[in-house]
Short mmCIF file of C-alpha atoms in Angstrom, two decimals:
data_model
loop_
_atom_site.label_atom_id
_atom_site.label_comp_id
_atom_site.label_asym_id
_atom_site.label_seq_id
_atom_site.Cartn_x
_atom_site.Cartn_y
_atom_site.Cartn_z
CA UNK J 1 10.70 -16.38 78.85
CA UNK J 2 11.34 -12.56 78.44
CA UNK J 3 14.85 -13.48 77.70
CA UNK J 4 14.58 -16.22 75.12
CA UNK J 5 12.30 -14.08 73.22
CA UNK J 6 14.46 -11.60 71.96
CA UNK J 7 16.82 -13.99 70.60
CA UNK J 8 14.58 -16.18 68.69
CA UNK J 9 12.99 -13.11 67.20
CA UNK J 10 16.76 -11.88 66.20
CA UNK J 11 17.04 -15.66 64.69
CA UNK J 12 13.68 -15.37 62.65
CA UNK J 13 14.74 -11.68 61.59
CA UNK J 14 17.76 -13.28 60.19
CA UNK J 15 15.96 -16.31 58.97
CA UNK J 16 13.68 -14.45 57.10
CA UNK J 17 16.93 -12.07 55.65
CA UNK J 18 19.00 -14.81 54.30
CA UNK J 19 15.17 -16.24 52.45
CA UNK J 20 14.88 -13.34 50.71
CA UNK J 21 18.46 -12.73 49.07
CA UNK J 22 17.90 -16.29 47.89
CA UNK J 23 14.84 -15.66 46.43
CA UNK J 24 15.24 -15.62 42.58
CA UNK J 25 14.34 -12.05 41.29
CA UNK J 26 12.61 -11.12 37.98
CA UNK J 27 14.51 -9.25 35.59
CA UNK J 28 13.32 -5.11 36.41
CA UNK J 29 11.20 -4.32 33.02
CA UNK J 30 12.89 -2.11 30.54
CA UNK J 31 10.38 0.36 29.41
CA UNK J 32 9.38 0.11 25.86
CA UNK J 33 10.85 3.62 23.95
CA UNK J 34 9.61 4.71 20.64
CA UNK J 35 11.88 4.60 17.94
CA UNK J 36 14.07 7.65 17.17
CA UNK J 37 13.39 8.60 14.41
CA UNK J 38 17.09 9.81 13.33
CA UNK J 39 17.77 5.79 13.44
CA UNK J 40 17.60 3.94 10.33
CA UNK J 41 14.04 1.06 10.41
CA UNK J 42 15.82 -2.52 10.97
CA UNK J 43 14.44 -4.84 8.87
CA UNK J 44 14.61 -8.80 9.01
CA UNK J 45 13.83 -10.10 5.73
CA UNK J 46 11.79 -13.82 6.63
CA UNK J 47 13.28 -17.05 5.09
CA UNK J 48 10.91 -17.88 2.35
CA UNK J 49 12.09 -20.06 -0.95
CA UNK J 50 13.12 -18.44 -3.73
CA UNK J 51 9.99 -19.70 -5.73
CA UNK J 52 7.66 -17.45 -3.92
CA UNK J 53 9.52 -14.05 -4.88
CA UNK J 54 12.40 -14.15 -7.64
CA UNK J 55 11.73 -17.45 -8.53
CA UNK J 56 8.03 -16.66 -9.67
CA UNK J 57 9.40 -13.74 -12.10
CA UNK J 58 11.45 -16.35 -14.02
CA UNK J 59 8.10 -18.57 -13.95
CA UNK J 60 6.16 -15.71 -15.69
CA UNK J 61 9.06 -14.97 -18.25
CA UNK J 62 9.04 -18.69 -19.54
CA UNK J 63 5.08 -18.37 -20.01
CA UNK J 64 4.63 -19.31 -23.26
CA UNK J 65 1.37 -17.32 -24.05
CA UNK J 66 -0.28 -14.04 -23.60
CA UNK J 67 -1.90 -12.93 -20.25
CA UNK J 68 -5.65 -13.79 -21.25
CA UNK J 69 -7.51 -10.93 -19.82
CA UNK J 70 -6.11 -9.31 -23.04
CA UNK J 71 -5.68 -9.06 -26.90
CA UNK J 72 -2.17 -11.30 -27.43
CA UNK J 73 -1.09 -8.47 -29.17
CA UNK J 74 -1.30 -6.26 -26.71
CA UNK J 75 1.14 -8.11 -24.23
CA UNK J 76 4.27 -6.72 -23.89
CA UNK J 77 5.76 -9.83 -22.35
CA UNK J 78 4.96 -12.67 -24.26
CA UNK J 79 6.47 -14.08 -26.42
CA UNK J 80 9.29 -12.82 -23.60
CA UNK J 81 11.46 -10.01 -25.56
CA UNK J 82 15.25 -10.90 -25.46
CA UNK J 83 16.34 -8.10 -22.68
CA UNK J 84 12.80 -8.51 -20.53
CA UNK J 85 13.07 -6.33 -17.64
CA UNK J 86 13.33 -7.46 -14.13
CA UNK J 87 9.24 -6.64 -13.47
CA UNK J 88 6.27 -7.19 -15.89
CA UNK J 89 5.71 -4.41 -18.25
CA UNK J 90 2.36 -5.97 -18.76
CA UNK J 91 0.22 -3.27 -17.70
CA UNK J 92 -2.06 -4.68 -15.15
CA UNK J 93 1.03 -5.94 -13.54
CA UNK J 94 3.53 -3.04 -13.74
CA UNK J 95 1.10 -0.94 -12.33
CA UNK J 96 1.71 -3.10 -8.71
CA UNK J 97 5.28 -3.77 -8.60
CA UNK J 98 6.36 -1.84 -4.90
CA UNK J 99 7.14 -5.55 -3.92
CA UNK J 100 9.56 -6.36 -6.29
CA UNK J 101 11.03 -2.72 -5.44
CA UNK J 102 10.71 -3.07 -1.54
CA UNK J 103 12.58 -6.62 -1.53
CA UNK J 104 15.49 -5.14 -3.78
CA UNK J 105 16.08 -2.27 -1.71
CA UNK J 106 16.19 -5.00 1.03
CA UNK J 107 18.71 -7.26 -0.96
CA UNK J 108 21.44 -4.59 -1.58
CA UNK J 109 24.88 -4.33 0.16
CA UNK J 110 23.30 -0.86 1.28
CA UNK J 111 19.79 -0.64 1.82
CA UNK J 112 19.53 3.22 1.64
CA UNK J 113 18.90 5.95 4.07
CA UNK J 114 15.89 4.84 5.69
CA UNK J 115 16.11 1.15 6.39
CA UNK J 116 18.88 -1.27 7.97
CA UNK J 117 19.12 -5.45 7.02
CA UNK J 118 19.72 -6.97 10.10
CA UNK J 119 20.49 -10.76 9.89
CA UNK J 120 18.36 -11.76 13.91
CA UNK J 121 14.80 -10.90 13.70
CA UNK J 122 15.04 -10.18 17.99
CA UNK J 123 17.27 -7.26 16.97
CA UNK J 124 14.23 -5.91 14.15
CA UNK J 125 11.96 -3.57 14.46
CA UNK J 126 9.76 -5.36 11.43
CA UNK J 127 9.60 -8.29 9.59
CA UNK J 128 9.29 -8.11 6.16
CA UNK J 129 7.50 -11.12 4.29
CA UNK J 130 9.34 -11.52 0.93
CA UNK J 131 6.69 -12.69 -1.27
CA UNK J 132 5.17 -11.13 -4.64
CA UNK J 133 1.74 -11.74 -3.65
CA UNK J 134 0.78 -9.70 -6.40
CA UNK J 135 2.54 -11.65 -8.95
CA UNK J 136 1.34 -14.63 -7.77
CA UNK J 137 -2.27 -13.82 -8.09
CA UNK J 138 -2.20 -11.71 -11.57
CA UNK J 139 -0.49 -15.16 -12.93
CA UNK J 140 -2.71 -17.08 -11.58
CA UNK J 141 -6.01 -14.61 -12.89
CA UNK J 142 -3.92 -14.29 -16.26
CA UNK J 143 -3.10 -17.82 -16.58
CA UNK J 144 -4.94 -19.93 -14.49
CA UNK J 145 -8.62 -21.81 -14.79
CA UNK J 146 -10.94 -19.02 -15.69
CA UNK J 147 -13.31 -18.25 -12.99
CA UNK J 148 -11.85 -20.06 -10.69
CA UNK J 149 -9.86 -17.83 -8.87
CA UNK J 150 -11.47 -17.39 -5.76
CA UNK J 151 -11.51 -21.62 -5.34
CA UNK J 152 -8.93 -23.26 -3.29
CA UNK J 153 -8.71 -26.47 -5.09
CA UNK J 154 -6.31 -26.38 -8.31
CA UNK J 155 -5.49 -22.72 -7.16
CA UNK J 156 -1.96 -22.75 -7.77
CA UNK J 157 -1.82 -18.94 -6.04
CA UNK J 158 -4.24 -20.14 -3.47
CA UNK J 159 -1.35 -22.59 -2.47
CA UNK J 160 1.39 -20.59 -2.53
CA UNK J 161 -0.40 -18.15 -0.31
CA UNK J 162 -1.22 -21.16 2.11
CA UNK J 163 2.60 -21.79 2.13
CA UNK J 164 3.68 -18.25 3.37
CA UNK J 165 1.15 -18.12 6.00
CA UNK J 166 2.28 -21.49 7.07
CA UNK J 167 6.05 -21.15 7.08
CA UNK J 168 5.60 -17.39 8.73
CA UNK J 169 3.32 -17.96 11.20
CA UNK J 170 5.31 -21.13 12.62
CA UNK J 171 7.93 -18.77 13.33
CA UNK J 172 8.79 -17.52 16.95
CA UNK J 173 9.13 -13.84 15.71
CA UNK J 174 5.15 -14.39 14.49
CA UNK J 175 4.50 -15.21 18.39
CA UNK J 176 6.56 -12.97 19.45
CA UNK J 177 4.24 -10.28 18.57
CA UNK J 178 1.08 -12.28 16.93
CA UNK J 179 2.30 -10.98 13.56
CA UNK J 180 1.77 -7.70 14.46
CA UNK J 181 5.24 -6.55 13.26
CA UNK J 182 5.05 -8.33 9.60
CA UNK J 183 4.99 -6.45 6.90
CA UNK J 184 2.89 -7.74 3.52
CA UNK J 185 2.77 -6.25 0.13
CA UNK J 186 -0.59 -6.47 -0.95
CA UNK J 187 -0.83 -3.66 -3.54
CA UNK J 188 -2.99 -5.79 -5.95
CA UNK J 189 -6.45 -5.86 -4.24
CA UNK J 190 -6.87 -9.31 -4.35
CA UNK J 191 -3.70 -10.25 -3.22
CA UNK J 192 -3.47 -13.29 -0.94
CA UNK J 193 -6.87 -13.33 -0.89
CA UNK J 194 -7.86 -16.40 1.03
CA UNK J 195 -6.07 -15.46 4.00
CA UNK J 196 -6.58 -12.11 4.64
CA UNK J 197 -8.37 -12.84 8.11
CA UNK J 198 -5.30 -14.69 9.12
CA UNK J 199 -2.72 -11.83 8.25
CA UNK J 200 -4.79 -8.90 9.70
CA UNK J 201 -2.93 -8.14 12.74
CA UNK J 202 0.52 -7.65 10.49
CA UNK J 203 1.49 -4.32 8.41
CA UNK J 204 -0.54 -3.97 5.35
CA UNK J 205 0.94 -2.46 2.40
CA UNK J 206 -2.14 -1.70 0.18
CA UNK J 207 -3.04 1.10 -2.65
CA UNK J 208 -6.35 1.58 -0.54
CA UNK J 209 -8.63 0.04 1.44
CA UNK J 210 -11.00 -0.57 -0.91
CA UNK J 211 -10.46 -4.11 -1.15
CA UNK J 212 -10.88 -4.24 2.08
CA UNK J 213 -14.05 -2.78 3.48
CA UNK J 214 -16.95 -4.38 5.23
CA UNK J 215 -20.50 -2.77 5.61
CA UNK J 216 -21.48 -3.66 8.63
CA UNK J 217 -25.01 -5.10 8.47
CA UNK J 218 -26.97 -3.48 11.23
CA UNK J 219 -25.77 -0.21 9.69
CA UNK J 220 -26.89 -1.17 6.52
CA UNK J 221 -30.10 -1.91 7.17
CA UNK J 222 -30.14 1.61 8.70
CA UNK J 223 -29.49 2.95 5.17
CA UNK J 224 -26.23 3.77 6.86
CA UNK J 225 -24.00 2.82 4.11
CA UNK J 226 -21.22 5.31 5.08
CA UNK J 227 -20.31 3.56 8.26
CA UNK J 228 -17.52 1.02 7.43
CA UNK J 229 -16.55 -1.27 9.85
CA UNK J 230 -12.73 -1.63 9.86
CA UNK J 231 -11.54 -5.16 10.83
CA UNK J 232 -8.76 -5.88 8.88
CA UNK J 233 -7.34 -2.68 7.63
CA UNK J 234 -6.59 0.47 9.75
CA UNK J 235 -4.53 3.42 9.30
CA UNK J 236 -3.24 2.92 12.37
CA UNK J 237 -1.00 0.25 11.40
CA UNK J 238 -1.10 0.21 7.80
CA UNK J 239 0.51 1.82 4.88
CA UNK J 240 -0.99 3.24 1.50
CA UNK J 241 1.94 2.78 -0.94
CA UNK J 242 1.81 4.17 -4.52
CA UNK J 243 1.00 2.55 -7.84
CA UNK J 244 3.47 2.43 -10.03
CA UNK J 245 2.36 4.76 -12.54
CA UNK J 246 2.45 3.65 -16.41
CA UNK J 247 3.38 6.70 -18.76
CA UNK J 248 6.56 8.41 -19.34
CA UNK J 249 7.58 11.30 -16.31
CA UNK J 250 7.50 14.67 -17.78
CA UNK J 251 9.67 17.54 -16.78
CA UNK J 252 8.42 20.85 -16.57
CA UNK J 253 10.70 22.54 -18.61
CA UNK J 254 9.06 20.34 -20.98
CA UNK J 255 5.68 21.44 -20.34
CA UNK J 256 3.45 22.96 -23.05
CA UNK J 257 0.36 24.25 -24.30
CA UNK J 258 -3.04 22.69 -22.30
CA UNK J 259 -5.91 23.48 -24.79
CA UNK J 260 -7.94 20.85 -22.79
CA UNK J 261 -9.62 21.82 -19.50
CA UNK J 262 -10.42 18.02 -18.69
CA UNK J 263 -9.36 14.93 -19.57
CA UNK J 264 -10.13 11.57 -18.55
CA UNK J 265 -9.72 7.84 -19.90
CA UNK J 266 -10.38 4.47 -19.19
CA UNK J 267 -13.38 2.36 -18.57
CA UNK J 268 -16.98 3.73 -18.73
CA UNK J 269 -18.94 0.82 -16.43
CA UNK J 270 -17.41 -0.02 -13.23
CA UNK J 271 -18.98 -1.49 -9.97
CA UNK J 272 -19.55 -0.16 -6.77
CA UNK J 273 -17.75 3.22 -6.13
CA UNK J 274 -17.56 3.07 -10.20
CA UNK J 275 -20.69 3.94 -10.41
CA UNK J 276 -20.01 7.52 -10.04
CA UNK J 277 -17.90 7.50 -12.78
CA UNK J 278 -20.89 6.68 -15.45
CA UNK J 279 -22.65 9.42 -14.22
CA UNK J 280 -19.85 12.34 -14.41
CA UNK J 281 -19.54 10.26 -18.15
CA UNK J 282 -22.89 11.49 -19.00
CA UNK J 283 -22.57 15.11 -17.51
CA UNK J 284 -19.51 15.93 -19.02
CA UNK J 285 -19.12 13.83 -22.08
CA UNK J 286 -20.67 16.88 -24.26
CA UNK J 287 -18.73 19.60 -22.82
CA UNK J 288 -16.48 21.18 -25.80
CA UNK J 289 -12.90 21.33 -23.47
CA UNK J 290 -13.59 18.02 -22.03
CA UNK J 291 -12.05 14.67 -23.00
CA UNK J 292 -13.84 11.46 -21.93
CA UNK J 293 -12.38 8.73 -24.09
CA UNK J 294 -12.93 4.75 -23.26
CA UNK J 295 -9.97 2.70 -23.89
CA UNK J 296 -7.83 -0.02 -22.38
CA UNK J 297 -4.04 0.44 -21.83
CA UNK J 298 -2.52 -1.42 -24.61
CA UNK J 299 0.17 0.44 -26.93
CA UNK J 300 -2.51 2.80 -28.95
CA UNK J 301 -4.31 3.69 -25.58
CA UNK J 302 -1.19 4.42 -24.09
CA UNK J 303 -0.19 6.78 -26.74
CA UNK J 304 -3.56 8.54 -26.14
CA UNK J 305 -3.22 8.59 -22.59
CA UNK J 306 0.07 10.44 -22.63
CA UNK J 307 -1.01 12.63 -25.35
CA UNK J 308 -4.49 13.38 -23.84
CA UNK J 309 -2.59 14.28 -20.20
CA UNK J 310 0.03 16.30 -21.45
CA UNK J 311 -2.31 18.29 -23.36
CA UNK J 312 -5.25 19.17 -20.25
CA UNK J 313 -4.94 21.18 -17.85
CA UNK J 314 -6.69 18.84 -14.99
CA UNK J 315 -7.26 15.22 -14.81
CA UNK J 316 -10.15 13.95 -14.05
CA UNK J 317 -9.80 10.58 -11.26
CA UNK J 318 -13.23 9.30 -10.32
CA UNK J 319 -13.43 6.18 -8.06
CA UNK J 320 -13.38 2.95 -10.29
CA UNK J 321 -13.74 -0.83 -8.54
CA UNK J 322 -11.18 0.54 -5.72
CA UNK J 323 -10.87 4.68 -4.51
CA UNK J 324 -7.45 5.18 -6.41
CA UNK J 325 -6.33 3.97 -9.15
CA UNK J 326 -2.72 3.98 -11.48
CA UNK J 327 -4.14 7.19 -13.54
CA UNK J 328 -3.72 9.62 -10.27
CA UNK J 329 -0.02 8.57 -10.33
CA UNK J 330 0.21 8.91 -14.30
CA UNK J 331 -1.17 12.13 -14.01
CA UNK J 332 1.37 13.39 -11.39
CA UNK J 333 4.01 12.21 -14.10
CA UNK J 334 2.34 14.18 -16.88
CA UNK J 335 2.04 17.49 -14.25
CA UNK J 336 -1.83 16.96 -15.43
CA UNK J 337 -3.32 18.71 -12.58
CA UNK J 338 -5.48 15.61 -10.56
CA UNK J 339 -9.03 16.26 -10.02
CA UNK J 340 -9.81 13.72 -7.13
CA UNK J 341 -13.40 12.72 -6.80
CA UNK J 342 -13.80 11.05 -4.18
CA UNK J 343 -15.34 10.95 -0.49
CA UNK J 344 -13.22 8.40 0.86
CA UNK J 345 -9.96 7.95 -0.95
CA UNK J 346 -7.03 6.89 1.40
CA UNK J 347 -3.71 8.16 -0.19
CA UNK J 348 0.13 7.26 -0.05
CA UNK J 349 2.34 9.45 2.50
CA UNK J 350 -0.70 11.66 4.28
CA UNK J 351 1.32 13.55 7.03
CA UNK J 352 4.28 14.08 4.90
CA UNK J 353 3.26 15.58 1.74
CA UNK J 354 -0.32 17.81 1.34
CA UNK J 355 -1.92 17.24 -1.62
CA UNK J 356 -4.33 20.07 -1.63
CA UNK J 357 -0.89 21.60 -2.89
CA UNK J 358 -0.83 19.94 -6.01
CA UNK J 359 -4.63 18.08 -6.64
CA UNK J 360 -8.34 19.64 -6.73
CA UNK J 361 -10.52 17.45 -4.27
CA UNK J 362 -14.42 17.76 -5.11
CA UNK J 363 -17.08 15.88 -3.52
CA UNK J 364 -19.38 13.71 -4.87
CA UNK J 365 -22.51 15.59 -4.37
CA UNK J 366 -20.75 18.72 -6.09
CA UNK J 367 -19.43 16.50 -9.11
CA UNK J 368 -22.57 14.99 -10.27
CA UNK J 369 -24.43 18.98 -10.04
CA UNK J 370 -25.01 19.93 -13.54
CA UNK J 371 -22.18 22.29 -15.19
CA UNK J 372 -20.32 22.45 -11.39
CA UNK J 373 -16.93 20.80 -12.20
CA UNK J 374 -16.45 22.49 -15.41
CA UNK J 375 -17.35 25.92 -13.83
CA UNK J 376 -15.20 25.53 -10.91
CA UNK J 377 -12.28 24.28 -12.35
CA UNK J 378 -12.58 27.59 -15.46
CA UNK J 379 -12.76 30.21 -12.95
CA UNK J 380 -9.21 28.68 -11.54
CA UNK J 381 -6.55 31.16 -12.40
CA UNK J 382 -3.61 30.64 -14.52
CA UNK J 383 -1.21 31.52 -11.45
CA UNK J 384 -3.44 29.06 -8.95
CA UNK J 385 -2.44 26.17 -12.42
CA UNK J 386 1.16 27.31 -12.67
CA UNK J 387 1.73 27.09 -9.26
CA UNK J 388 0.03 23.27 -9.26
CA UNK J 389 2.28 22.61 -11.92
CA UNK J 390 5.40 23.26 -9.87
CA UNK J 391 4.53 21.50 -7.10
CA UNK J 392 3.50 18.39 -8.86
CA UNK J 393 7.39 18.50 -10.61
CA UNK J 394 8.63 19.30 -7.03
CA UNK J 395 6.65 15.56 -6.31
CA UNK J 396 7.18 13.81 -8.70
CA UNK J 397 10.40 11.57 -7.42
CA UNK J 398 8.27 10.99 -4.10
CA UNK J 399 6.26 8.51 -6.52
CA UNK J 400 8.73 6.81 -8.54
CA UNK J 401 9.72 3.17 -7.61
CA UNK J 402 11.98 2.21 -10.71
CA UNK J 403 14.55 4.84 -10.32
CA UNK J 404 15.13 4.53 -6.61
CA UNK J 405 17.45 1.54 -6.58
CA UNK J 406 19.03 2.20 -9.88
CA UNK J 407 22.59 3.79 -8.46
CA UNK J 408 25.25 2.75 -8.94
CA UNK J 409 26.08 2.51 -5.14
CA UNK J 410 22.68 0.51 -4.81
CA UNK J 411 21.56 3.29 -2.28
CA UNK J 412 17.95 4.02 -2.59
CA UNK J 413 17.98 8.31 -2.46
CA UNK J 414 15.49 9.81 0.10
CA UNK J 415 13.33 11.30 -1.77
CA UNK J 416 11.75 8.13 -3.99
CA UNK J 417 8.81 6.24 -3.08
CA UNK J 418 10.94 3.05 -1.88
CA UNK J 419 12.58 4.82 1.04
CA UNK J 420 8.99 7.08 1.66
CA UNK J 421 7.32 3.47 2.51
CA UNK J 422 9.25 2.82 5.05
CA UNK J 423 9.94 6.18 6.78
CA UNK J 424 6.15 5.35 6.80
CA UNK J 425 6.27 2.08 8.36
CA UNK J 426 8.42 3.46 10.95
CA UNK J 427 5.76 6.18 11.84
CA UNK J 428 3.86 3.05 12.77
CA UNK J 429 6.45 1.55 15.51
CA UNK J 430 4.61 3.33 18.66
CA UNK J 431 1.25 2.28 18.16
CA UNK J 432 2.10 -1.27 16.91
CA UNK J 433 4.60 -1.88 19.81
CA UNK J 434 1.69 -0.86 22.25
CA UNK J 435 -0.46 -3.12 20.38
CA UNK J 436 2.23 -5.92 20.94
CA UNK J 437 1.85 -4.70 25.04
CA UNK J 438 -1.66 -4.48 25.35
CA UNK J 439 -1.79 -8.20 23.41
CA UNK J 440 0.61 -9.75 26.33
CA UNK J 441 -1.75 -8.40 29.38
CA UNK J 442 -5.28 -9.93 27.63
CA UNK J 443 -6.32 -12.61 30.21
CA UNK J 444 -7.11 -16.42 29.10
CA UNK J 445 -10.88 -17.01 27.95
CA UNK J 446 -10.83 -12.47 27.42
CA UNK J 447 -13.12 -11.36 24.16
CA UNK J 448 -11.73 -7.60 23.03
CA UNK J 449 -14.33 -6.75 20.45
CA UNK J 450 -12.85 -5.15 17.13
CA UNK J 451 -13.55 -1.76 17.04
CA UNK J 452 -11.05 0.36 14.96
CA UNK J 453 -13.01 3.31 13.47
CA UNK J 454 -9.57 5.88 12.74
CA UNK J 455 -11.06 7.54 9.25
#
């Protein structure tokens, strides 16, 4: 028996040798690397009909009337002039167009410094949803049924938006990563409105989050009103773009006298955050060197608006419905010195410009203290102002979209606000790809509660 046993163990030994090289392996698992960032962001561009982008700029041209959230004559675009431009000039409109500037940049033979094309979305590091969601929705408030916006039925933007989210979430790069690597324009706060829940997990392209923001009701009752539950917008995989600002960029050789300290114009009543803004109305409406004029931007109140900015030495930018608004970037173009006030504001390109370098931030509390602002902002010096001035020239092209695909060699230059989104986005790619990880691990039946606090 001793001698039969040590060749059928030799036989199993072998047995079990020959099993295991046929045993089919699994690939070994390439660790995940973050992106370097010397390499350009590739892009793939998502096949969406020409109607929802391009197509709904010639639909707005061949509107026959006026946008009716203002005086006809105030319209720049309708009756359409014989050369219209490729955007809106329409100010409520102009003042959103990064995703008309974003897809171009996309859509020329060289995309620029800081982006790449690519034609297979498994080779991208993003997707980028080509619709003007922003378009879509100011038509449809400027055009459509009045006060029916926020209905589904007869919405015509309500089914445009149910279109992209239908056509881009039945694609396998959307379950590749459960959207998380989309990209949306959504400058316009009430951009694709009825589907924000269902585009969450993508890359949000907003002006702020103030569109966006949920009390959470246990806080509230708390009187806690400052706690904001984030759980659809996060800086941690978002981006604050720009507005496109409105008035004319100034030089600073150009710049001249400031007899103004303060200047400020636009609407008196707003809601919510806006209500600070009637407030620092009444404190500083009677100071001599302050301007506080009411106004909407048609032709004359754009005429006052440059005038009153190039001639003040700050800028006054209270909240109004959202934290930011189009006057911070108008006053960067007039090198109007910004006065920010604000205790939440989210701003474009945090991390690679400081702004404390070229804006005053005051806090709410201070602003509404009798005589405060004006004091503080008198007893800056005139080298502390020149030396605000120069860095909001030096600026300046970081926040321009309409010049930053206008070379000839269709190259978007680093420095303009096109190619600043996405060396943005691609500070994103680390935590979104471990988002993407995490996702894949999350056992059937497993509830992850939402809890993304990152202000």
């Amino acid at each position: 028996m001793k001698q039969l046993a040590v060749p059928i163990l030799l036989l199993l030994l072998s047995l079990s040798f020959i099993l295991l090289l046929l045993r089919p392996t699994s690939p070994p698992l390439v660790p995940w690397q973050a992106p370097n960032p010397d390499r350009r962001l590739r892009v793939y561009v998502a096949a969406l009909p020409r109607a929802l982008n391009y197509g709904l700029l010639d639909r707005y041209w061949s509107l026959p009337a006026a946008d009716s959230r203002i005086p006809a004559s105030s319209d720049p675009d309708h009756p359409a002039p014989h050369n219209h431009p490729p955007y809106p000039d329409n100010p409520l409109i102009k003042q959103y167009s990064a995703e008309y500037w974003l897809l171009a940049s996309l859509q020329s033979a060289s995309a620029g410094a800081a982006v790449r094309k690519v034609a297979d979305w498994r080779e991208a590091d993003v997707v980028f949803v080509p619709f003007f969601a922003t378009l879509s929705a100011e038509m449809e408030l400027g055009w459509g049924a009045k006060g029916a916006f926020r209905k589904k039925d007869g919405n015509d933007d309500y089914r445009r938006q149910r279109e992209v989210v239908d056509r881009v979430t039945a694609h396998p790069a959307w379950r590749r990563s459960g959207g998380r690597d989309h990209i949306f324009v959504l400058t316009d706060p009430v951009a694709m409105w009825h589907v924000q829940a269902e585009i969450a997990p993508a890359i949000l392209l907003v002006v702020d989050f103030g569109g966006w923001y949920k009390l959470d009701s246990k806080s509230a009752s708390r009187n806690s009103s400052h706690m904001i539950q984030h759980t659809e917008v996060s800086l941690l995989k978002d981006v604050i773009v720009p507005y496109t600002h409105l008035l004319p960029t100034l030089r600073l050789s150009e710049n001249k006298d400031r007899p103004t300290l303060l200047y400020f114009k636009g609407a008196r009543h707003r809601h919510r955050g806006g209500l600070v803004r009637e407030k620092l109305w009444d404190l500083l409406g009677s100071e001599p060197d302050v301007v506080m004029e009411e106004g909407f931007p048609n032709a004359t109140g754009r005429e006052q608006s440059i005038k009153g900015m190039r001639t003040s030495e700050f800028c006054l930018h209270p909240a109004g419905d959202t934290p930011t608004s189009c006057r911070l970037f108008d006053a960067i173009a007039s090198i109007c010195i910004p006065v920010i006030v604000s205790d939440e504001v989210e701003l474009p390109f945090e991390g690679m410009i400081d702004y404390t370098e070229f804006s005053i931030f005051v806090s709410v509390s201070n602003a509404l203290r009798s005589e405060w602002l004006t004091n503080y902002l008198r007893n800056i010096s005139k080298q502390r102002k020149d030396e605000f001035r120069r860095n909001l020239a030096h600026v300046q092209p970081i926040f321009e979209y309409d010049t930053s695909y206008s070379s000839s060699t269709g190259t978007a230059p680093p420095d303009g606000a096109v190619n600043y989104i996405w060396k943005k986005i691609h500070q994103k790619l680390p935590k979104i790809q471990e988002a993407v990880i995490r996702e894949k691990r999350k056992p059937d039946g497993a509830s992850i509660p939402l809890r993304c606090h990152c202000t």
